[in-house]
Tab-separated table of C-alpha atoms and ligand atoms in Angstrom:
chain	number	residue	atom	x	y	z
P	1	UNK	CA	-13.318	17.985	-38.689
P	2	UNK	CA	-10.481	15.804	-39.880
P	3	UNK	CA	-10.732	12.221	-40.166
P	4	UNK	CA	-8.283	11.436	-37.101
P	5	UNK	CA	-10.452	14.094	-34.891
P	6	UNK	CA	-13.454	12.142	-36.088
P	7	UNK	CA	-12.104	8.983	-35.404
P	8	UNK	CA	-10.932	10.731	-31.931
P	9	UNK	CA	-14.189	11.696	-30.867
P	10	UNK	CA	-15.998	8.553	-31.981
P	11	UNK	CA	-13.369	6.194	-30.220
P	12	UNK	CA	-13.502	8.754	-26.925
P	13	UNK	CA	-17.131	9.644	-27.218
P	14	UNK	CA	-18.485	8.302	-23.879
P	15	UNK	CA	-21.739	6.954	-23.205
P	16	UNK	CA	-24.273	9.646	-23.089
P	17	UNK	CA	-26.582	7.181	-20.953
P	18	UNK	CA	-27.076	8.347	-17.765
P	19	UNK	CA	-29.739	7.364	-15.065
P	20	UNK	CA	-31.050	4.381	-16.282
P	21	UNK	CA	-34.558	4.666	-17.883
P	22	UNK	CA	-36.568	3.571	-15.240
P	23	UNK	CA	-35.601	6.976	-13.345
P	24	UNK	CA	-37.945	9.577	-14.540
P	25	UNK	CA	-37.625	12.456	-12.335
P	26	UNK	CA	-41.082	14.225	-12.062
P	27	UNK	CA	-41.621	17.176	-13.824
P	28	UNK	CA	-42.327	19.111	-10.683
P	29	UNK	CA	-38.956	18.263	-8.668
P	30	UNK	CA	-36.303	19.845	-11.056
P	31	UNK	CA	-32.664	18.219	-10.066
P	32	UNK	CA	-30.939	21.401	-9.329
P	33	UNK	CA	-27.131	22.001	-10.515
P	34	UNK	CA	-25.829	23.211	-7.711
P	35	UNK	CA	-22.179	23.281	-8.711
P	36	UNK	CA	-19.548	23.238	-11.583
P	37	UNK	CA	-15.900	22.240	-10.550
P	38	UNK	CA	-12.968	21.678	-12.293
P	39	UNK	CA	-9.439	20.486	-12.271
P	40	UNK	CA	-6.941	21.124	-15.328
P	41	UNK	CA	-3.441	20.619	-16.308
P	42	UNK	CA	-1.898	20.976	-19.886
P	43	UNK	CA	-3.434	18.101	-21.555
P	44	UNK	CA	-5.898	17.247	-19.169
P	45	UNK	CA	-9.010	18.565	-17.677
P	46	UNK	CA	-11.898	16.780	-15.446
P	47	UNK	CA	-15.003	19.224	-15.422
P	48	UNK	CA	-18.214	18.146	-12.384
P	49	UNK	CA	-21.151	19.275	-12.420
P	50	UNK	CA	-22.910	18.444	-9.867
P	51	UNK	CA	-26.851	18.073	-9.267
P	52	UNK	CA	-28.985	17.686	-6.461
P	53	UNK	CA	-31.401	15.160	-7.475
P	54	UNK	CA	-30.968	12.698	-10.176
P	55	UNK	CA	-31.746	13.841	-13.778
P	56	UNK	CA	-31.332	11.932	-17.183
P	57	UNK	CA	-28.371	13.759	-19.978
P	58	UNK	CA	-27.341	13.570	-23.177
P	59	UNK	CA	-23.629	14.869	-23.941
P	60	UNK	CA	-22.678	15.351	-27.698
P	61	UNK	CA	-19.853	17.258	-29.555
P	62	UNK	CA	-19.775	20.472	-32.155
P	63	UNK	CA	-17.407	20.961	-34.777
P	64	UNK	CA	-16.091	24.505	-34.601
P	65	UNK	CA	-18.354	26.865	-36.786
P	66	UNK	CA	-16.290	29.570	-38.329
P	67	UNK	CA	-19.369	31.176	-40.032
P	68	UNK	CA	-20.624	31.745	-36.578
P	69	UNK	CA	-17.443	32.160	-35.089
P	70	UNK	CA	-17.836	29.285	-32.620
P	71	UNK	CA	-15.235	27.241	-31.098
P	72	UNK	CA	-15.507	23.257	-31.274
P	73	UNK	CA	-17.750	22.265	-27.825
P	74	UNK	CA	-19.297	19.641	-25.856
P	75	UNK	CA	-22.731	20.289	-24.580
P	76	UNK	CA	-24.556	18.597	-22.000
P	77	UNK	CA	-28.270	18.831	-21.867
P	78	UNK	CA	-29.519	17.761	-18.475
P	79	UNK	CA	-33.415	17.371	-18.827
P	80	UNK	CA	-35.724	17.610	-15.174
P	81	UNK	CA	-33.185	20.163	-14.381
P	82	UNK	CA	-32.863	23.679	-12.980
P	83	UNK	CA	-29.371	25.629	-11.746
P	84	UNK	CA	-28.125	28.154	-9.542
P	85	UNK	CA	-28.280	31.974	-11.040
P	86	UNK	CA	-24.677	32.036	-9.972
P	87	UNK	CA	-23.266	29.465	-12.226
P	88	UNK	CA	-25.415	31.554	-15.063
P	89	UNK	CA	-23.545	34.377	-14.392
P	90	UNK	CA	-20.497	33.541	-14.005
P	91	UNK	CA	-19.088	30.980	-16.334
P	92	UNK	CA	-16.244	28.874	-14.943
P	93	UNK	CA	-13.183	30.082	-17.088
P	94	UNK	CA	-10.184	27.472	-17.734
P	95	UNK	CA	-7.439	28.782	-20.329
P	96	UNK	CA	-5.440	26.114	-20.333
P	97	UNK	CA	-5.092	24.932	-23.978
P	98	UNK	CA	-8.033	22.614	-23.865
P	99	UNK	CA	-10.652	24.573	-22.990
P	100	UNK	CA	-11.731	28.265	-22.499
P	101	UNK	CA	-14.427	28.160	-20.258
P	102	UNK	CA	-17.560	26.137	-19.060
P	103	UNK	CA	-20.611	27.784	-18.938
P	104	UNK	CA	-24.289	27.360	-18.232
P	105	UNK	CA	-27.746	28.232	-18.811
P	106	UNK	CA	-31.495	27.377	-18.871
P	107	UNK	CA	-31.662	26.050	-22.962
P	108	UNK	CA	-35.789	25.781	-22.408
P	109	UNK	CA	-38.099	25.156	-19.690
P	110	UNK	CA	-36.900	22.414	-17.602
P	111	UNK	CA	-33.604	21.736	-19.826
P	112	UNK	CA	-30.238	22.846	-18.492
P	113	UNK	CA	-27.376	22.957	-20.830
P	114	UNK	CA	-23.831	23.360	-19.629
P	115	UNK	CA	-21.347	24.451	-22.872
P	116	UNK	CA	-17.835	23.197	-22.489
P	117	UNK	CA	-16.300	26.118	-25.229
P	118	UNK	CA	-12.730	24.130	-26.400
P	119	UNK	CA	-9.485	25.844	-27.367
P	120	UNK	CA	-8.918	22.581	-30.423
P	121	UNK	CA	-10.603	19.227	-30.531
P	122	UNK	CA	-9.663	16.902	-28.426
P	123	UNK	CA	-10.836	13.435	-27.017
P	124	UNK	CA	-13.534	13.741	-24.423
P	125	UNK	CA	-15.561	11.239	-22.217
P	126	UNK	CA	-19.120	11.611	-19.859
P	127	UNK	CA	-20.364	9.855	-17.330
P	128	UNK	CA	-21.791	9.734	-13.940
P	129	UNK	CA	-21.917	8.927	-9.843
P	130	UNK	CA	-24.591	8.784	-7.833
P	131	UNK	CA	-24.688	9.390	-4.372
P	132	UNK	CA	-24.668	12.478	-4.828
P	133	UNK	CA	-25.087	12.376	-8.648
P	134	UNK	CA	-22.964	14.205	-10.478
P	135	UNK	CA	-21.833	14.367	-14.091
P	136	UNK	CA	-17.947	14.081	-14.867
P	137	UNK	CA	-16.513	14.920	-18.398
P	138	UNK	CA	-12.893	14.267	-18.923
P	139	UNK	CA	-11.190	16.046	-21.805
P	140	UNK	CA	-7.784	14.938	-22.559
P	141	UNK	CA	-5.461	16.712	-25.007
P	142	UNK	CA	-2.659	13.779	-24.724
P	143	UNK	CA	-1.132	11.952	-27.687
P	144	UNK	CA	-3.947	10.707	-29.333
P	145	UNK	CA	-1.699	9.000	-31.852
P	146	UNK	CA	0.196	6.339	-29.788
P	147	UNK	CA	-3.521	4.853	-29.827
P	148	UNK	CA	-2.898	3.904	-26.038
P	149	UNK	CA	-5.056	6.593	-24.737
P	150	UNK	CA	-2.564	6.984	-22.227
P	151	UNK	CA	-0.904	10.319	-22.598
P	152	UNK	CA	2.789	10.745	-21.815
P	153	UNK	CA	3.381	12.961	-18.752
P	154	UNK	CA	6.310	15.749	-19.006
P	155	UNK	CA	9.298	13.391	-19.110
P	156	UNK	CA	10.680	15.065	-15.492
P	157	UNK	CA	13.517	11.930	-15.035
P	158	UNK	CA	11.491	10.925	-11.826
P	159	UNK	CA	8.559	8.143	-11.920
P	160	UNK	CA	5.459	10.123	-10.008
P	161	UNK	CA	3.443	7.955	-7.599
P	162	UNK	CA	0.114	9.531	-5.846
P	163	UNK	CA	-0.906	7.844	-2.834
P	164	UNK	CA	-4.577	7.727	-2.034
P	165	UNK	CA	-5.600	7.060	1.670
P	166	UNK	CA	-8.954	6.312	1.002
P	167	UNK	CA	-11.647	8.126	3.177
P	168	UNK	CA	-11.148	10.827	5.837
P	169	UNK	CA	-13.053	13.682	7.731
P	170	UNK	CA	-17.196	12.745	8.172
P	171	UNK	CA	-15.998	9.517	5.882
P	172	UNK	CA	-14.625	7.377	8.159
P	173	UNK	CA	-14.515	3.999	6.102
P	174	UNK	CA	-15.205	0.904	7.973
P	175	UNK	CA	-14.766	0.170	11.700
P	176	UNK	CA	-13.562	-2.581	13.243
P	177	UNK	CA	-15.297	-4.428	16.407
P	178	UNK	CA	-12.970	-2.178	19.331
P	179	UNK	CA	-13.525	0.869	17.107
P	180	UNK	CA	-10.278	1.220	14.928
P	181	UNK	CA	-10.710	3.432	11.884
P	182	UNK	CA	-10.286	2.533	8.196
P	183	UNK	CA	-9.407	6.461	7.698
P	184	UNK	CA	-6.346	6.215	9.919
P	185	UNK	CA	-5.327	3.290	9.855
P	186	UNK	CA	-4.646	4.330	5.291
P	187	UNK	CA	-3.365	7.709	6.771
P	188	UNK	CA	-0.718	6.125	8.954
P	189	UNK	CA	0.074	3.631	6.008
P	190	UNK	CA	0.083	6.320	2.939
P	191	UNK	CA	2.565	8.792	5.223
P	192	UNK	CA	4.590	5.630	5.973
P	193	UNK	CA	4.624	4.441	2.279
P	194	UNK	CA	5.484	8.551	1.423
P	195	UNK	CA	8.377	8.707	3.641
P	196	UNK	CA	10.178	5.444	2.670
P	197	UNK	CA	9.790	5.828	-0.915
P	198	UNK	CA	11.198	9.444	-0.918
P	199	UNK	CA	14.381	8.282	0.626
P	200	UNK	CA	14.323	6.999	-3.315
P	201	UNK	CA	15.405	9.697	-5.616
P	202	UNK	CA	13.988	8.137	-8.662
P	203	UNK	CA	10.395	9.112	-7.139
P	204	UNK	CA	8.401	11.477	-6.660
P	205	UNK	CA	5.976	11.267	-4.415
P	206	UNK	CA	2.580	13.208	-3.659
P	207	UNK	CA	-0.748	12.130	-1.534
P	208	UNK	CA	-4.312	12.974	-2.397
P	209	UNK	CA	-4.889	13.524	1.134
P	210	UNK	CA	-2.606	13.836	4.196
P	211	UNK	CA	-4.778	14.873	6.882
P	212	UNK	CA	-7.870	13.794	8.430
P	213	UNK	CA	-10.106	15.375	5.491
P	214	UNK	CA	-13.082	14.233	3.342
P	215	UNK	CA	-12.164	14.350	-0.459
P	216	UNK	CA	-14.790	12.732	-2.916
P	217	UNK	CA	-13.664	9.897	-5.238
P	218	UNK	CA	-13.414	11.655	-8.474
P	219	UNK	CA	-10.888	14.838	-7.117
P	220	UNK	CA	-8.777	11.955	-5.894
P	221	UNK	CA	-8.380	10.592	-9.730
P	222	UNK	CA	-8.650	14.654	-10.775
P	223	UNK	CA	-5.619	14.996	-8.396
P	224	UNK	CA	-3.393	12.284	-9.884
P	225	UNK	CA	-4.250	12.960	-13.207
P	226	UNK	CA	-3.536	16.759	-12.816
P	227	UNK	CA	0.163	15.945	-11.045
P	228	UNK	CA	0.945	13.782	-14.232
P	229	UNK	CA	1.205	10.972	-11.938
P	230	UNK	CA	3.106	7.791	-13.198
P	231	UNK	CA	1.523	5.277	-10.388
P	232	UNK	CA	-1.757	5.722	-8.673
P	233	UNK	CA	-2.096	3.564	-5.316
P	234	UNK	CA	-5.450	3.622	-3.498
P	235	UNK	CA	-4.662	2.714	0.108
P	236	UNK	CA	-8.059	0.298	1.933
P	237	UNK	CA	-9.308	-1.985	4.786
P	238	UNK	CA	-11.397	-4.563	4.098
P	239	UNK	CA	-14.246	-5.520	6.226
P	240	UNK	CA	-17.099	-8.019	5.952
P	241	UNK	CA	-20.189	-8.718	7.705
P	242	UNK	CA	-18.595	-12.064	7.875
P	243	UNK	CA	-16.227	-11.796	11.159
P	244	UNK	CA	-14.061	-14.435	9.989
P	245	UNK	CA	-13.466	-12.974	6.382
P	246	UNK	CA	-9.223	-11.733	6.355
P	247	UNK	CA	-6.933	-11.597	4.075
P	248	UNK	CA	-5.330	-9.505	1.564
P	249	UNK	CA	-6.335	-8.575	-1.945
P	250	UNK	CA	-5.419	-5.621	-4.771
P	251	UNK	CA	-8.076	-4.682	-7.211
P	252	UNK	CA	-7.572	-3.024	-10.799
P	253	UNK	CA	-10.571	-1.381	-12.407
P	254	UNK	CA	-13.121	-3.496	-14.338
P	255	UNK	CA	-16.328	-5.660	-14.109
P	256	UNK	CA	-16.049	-6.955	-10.673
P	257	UNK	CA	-14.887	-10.781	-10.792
P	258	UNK	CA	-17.047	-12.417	-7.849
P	259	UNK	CA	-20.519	-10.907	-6.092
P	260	UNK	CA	-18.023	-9.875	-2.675
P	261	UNK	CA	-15.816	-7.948	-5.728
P	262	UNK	CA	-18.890	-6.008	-6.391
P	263	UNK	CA	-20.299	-5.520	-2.658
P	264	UNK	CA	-16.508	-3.790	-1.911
P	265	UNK	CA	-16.467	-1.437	-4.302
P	266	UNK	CA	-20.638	-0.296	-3.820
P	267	UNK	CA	-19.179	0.011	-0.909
P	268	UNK	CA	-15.989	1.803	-1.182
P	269	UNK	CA	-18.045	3.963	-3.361
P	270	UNK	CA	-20.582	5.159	-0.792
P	271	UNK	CA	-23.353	3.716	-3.360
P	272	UNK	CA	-25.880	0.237	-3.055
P	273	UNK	CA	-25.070	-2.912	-5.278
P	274	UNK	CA	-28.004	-2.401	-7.136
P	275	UNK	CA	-26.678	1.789	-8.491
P	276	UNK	CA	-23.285	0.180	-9.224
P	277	UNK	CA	-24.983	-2.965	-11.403
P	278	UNK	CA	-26.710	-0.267	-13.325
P	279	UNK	CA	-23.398	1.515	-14.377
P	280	UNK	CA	-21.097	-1.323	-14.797
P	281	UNK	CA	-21.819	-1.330	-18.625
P	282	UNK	CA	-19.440	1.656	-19.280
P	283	UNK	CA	-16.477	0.313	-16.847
P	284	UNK	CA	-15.563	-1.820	-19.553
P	285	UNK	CA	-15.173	1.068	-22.183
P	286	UNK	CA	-14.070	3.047	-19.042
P	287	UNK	CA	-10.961	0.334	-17.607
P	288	UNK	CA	-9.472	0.326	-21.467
P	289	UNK	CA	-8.893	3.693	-21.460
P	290	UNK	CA	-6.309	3.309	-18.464
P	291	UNK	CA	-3.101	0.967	-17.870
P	292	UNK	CA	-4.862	-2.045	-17.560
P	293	UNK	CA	-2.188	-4.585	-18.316
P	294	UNK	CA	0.375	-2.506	-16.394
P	295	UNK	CA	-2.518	-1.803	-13.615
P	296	UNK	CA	-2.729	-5.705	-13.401
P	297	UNK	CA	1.302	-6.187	-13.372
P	298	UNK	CA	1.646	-3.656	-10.608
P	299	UNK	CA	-1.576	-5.154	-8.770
P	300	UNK	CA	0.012	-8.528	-8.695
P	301	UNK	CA	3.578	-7.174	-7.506
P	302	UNK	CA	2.188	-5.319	-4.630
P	303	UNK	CA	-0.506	-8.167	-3.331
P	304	UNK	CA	2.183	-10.621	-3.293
P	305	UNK	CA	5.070	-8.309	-2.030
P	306	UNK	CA	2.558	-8.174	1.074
P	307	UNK	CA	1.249	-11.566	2.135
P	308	UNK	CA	5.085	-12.444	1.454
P	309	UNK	CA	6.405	-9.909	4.444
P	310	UNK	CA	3.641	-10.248	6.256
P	311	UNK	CA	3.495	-14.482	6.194
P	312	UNK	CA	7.801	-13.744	7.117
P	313	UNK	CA	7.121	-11.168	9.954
P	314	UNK	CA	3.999	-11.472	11.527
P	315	UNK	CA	2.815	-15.320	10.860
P	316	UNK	CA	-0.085	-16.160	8.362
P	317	UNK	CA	-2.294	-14.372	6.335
P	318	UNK	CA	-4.662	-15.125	3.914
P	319	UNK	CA	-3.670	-14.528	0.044
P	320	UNK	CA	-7.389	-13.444	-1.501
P	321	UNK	CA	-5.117	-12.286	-4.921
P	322	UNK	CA	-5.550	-10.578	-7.631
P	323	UNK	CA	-9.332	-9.018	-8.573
P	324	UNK	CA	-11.228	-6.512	-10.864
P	325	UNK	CA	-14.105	-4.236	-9.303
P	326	UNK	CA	-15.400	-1.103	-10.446
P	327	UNK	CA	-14.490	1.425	-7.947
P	328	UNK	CA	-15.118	5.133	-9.303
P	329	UNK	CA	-11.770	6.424	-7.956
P	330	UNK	CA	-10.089	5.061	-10.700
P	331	UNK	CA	-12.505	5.323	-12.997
P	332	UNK	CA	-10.845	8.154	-15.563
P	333	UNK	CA	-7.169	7.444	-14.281
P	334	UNK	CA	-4.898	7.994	-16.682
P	335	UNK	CA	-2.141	5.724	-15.308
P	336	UNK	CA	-1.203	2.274	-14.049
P	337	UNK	CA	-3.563	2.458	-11.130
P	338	UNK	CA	-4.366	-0.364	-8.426
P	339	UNK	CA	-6.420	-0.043	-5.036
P	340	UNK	CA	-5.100	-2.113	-2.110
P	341	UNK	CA	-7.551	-3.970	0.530
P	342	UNK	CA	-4.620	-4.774	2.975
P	343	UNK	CA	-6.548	-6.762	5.732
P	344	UNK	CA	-9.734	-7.230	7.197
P	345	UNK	CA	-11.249	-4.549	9.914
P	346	UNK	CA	-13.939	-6.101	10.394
P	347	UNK	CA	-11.660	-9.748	11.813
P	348	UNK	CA	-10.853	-9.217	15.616
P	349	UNK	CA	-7.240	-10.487	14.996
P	350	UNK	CA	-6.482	-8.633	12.160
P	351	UNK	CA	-8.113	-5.356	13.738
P	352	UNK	CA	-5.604	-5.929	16.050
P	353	UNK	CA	-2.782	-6.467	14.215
P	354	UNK	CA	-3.856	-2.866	12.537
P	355	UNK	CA	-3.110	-1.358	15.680
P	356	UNK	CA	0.854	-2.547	15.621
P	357	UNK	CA	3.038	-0.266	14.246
P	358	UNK	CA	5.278	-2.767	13.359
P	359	UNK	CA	2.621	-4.347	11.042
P	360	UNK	CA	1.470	-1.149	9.176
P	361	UNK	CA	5.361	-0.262	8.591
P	362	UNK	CA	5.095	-4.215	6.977
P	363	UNK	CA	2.794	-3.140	4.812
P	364	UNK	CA	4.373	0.066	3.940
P	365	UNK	CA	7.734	-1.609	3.025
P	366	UNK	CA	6.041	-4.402	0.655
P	367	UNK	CA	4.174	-0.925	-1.136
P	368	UNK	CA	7.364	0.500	-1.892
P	369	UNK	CA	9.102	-2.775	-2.222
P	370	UNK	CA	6.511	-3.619	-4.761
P	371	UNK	CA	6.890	0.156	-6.437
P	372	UNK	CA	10.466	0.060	-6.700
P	373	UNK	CA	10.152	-3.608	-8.188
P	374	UNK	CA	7.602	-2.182	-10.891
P	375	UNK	CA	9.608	0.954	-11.794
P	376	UNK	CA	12.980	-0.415	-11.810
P	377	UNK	CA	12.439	-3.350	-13.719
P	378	UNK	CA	11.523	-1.170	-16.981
P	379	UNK	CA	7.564	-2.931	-16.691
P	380	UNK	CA	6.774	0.825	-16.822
P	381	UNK	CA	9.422	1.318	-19.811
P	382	UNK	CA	9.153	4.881	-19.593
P	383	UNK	CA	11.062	4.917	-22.918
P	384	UNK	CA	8.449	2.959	-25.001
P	385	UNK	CA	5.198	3.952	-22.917
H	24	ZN	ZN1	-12.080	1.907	1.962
């Protein structure tokens, strides 16, 4: 291994913690992997493997073996565990530069150990969701030598953005008090924010979802990382227990910064306060290896490009700013990412102001308003990033 590639892996090497200790599954219920999926460009895969029942791993890295005639690999041993004959027999194969093929097996009684087989050494990271639990390993053959860990997408002359309405299909997000749906009311804004930002022939615009369809968190980030995406934009609606609670806020990815921070994104991430607590050790590690400054300069553009149309066009609203929470779809993102909480669901009046046209088109405008700002104004210095 050379000394950059060791330096690499060390630097990239994720935390091979998993379920926190306490968790011991017992011996007799094995967490079955029911599932290995994957999503791959050139310089970027995102393998899942995905369990039914929680199950403690360890991940670790193998120089290639030339004696042997072994490629370099990761292998994740996933203890408490069984897995379907199918994914046995029929290793996942990739091809794409990276990696050749992920495969799996029973290593001894009770031990499962998936085998990610690479094509050259590259940069890798593990970790995990819950609810359902599932193990994520992102391999990422970009520029390791900038040092930014941010690799430099296919210069195409257009800046990409991927819209994410959050939710859809059996996930409706939250509901307001007359019954107005989080999962449309992102829809309507995300096709909106699509439409006027096309008109724009410096972008190029895709959506992780544009129908009424359930996509988990981690595709969404697979998704945008796969199109090369310059901009990632997660499109949500607030909501509180608190009926009065409004306003507008626009998160990057990090520790959260207050305790209603951290109850949005459990939330947001389908998991309880107490799971997300457990895992918020690695977000730091996690946040660094994304845009962060430019996530925060974007993040600030677009929260104030809305409560500035909306306070113009519609009267009042409540500036809640700029905050940090760790929500797992853009956790692995690979570029200036930001999720927006535009409103309150859960507050009568501002339900109802979701159900204007008129407003939602607001809040499309300030998007790409905020976009265009962001992009045009070199803070993405395409040249230099
Ligand atoms: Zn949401």
């Amino acid at each position: 291994m050379s000394s950059l590639t060791r330096h690499l892996v060390a630097a990239i090497v994720a935390a091979t913690l998993l379920f926190p200790p306490h968790v011991s599954p017992s011996p007799a219920r094995l967490a079955l992997v029911s599932e290995i999926r994957h999503w791959t460009s050139r310089e970027y895969t995102r393998v899942v493997i995905d369990l039914e029942g929680e199950a403690r791993y360890e991940a670790n890295f193998l120089g290639a073996d030339p004696v042997r005639n072994l490629p370099p690999r990761i292998f994740i041993d996933i203890q408490g565990a069984d897995l379907r004959d199918e994914i046995v027999r029929h290793p996942r194969e990739v091809h794409n530069g990276l990696l050749t093929r992920v495969r799996a097996g029973r290593f001894r009684a009770g031990v499962v150990r998936v085998v990610i087989d690479l094509e050259r050494e590259s940069g890798y990271r593990v970790f995990d969701l819950s609810d359902p639990s599932r193990i994520i390993v992102d391999i990422d053959g970009g520029s390791p030598g900038t040092g930014q860990g941010s690799p430099i997408p296919e210069p195409s002359g257009k800046i990409v953005v991927m819209l994410d309405p959050g939710h859809g299909g059996k996930d409706p997000g939250a509901t307001g008090p007359t019954g107005l749906k989080e999962k449309d009311v992102v829809l309507t804004i995300g096709r909106m924010v699509r439409e006027k930002l096309s008109r724009f022939p410096d972008f190029e615009v895709g959506m992780t979802r544009d129908t009424d369809v359930f996509i988990p968190l981690e595709e969404r980030t697979a998704i945008a990382n796969k199109a090369g995406a310059d901009i990632f934009v997660s499109l949500h609606i607030n909501a509180s227990r608190d009926r009065k609670a409004r306003g507008i806020s626009t998160y990057v990815l990090s520790r959260a910064s207050d305790r209603e921070a951290l109850e949005l994104a459990a939330r947001e991430n389908g998991v309880t306060v107490q799971k997300l607590s457990e895992v918020k050790f690695i977000i730091d590690d996690l946040s660094t290896y994304g845009r962060k400054k430019e996530s925060l300069k974007l993040a600030k553009t677009v929260n104030d490009a809305i409560v500035r149309n909306i306070s113009s066009r519609h009267g009042p609203v409540h500036d809640l700013g700029l905050k940090q929470a760790p929500f797992y779809v853009l956790v692995g993102a690979r570029m200036t990412a930001v999720l927006v909480e535009t409103s309150f669901i859960s507050n009568r009046s501002e339900e109802s102001r979701l159900r204007s046209q008129e407003y939602l088109e607001t809040i499309a405008d300030s998007v790409v308003e905020a976009i265009r700002y962001y992009g045009e104004n070199g803070a993405l210095a395409r040249a230099g990033m």
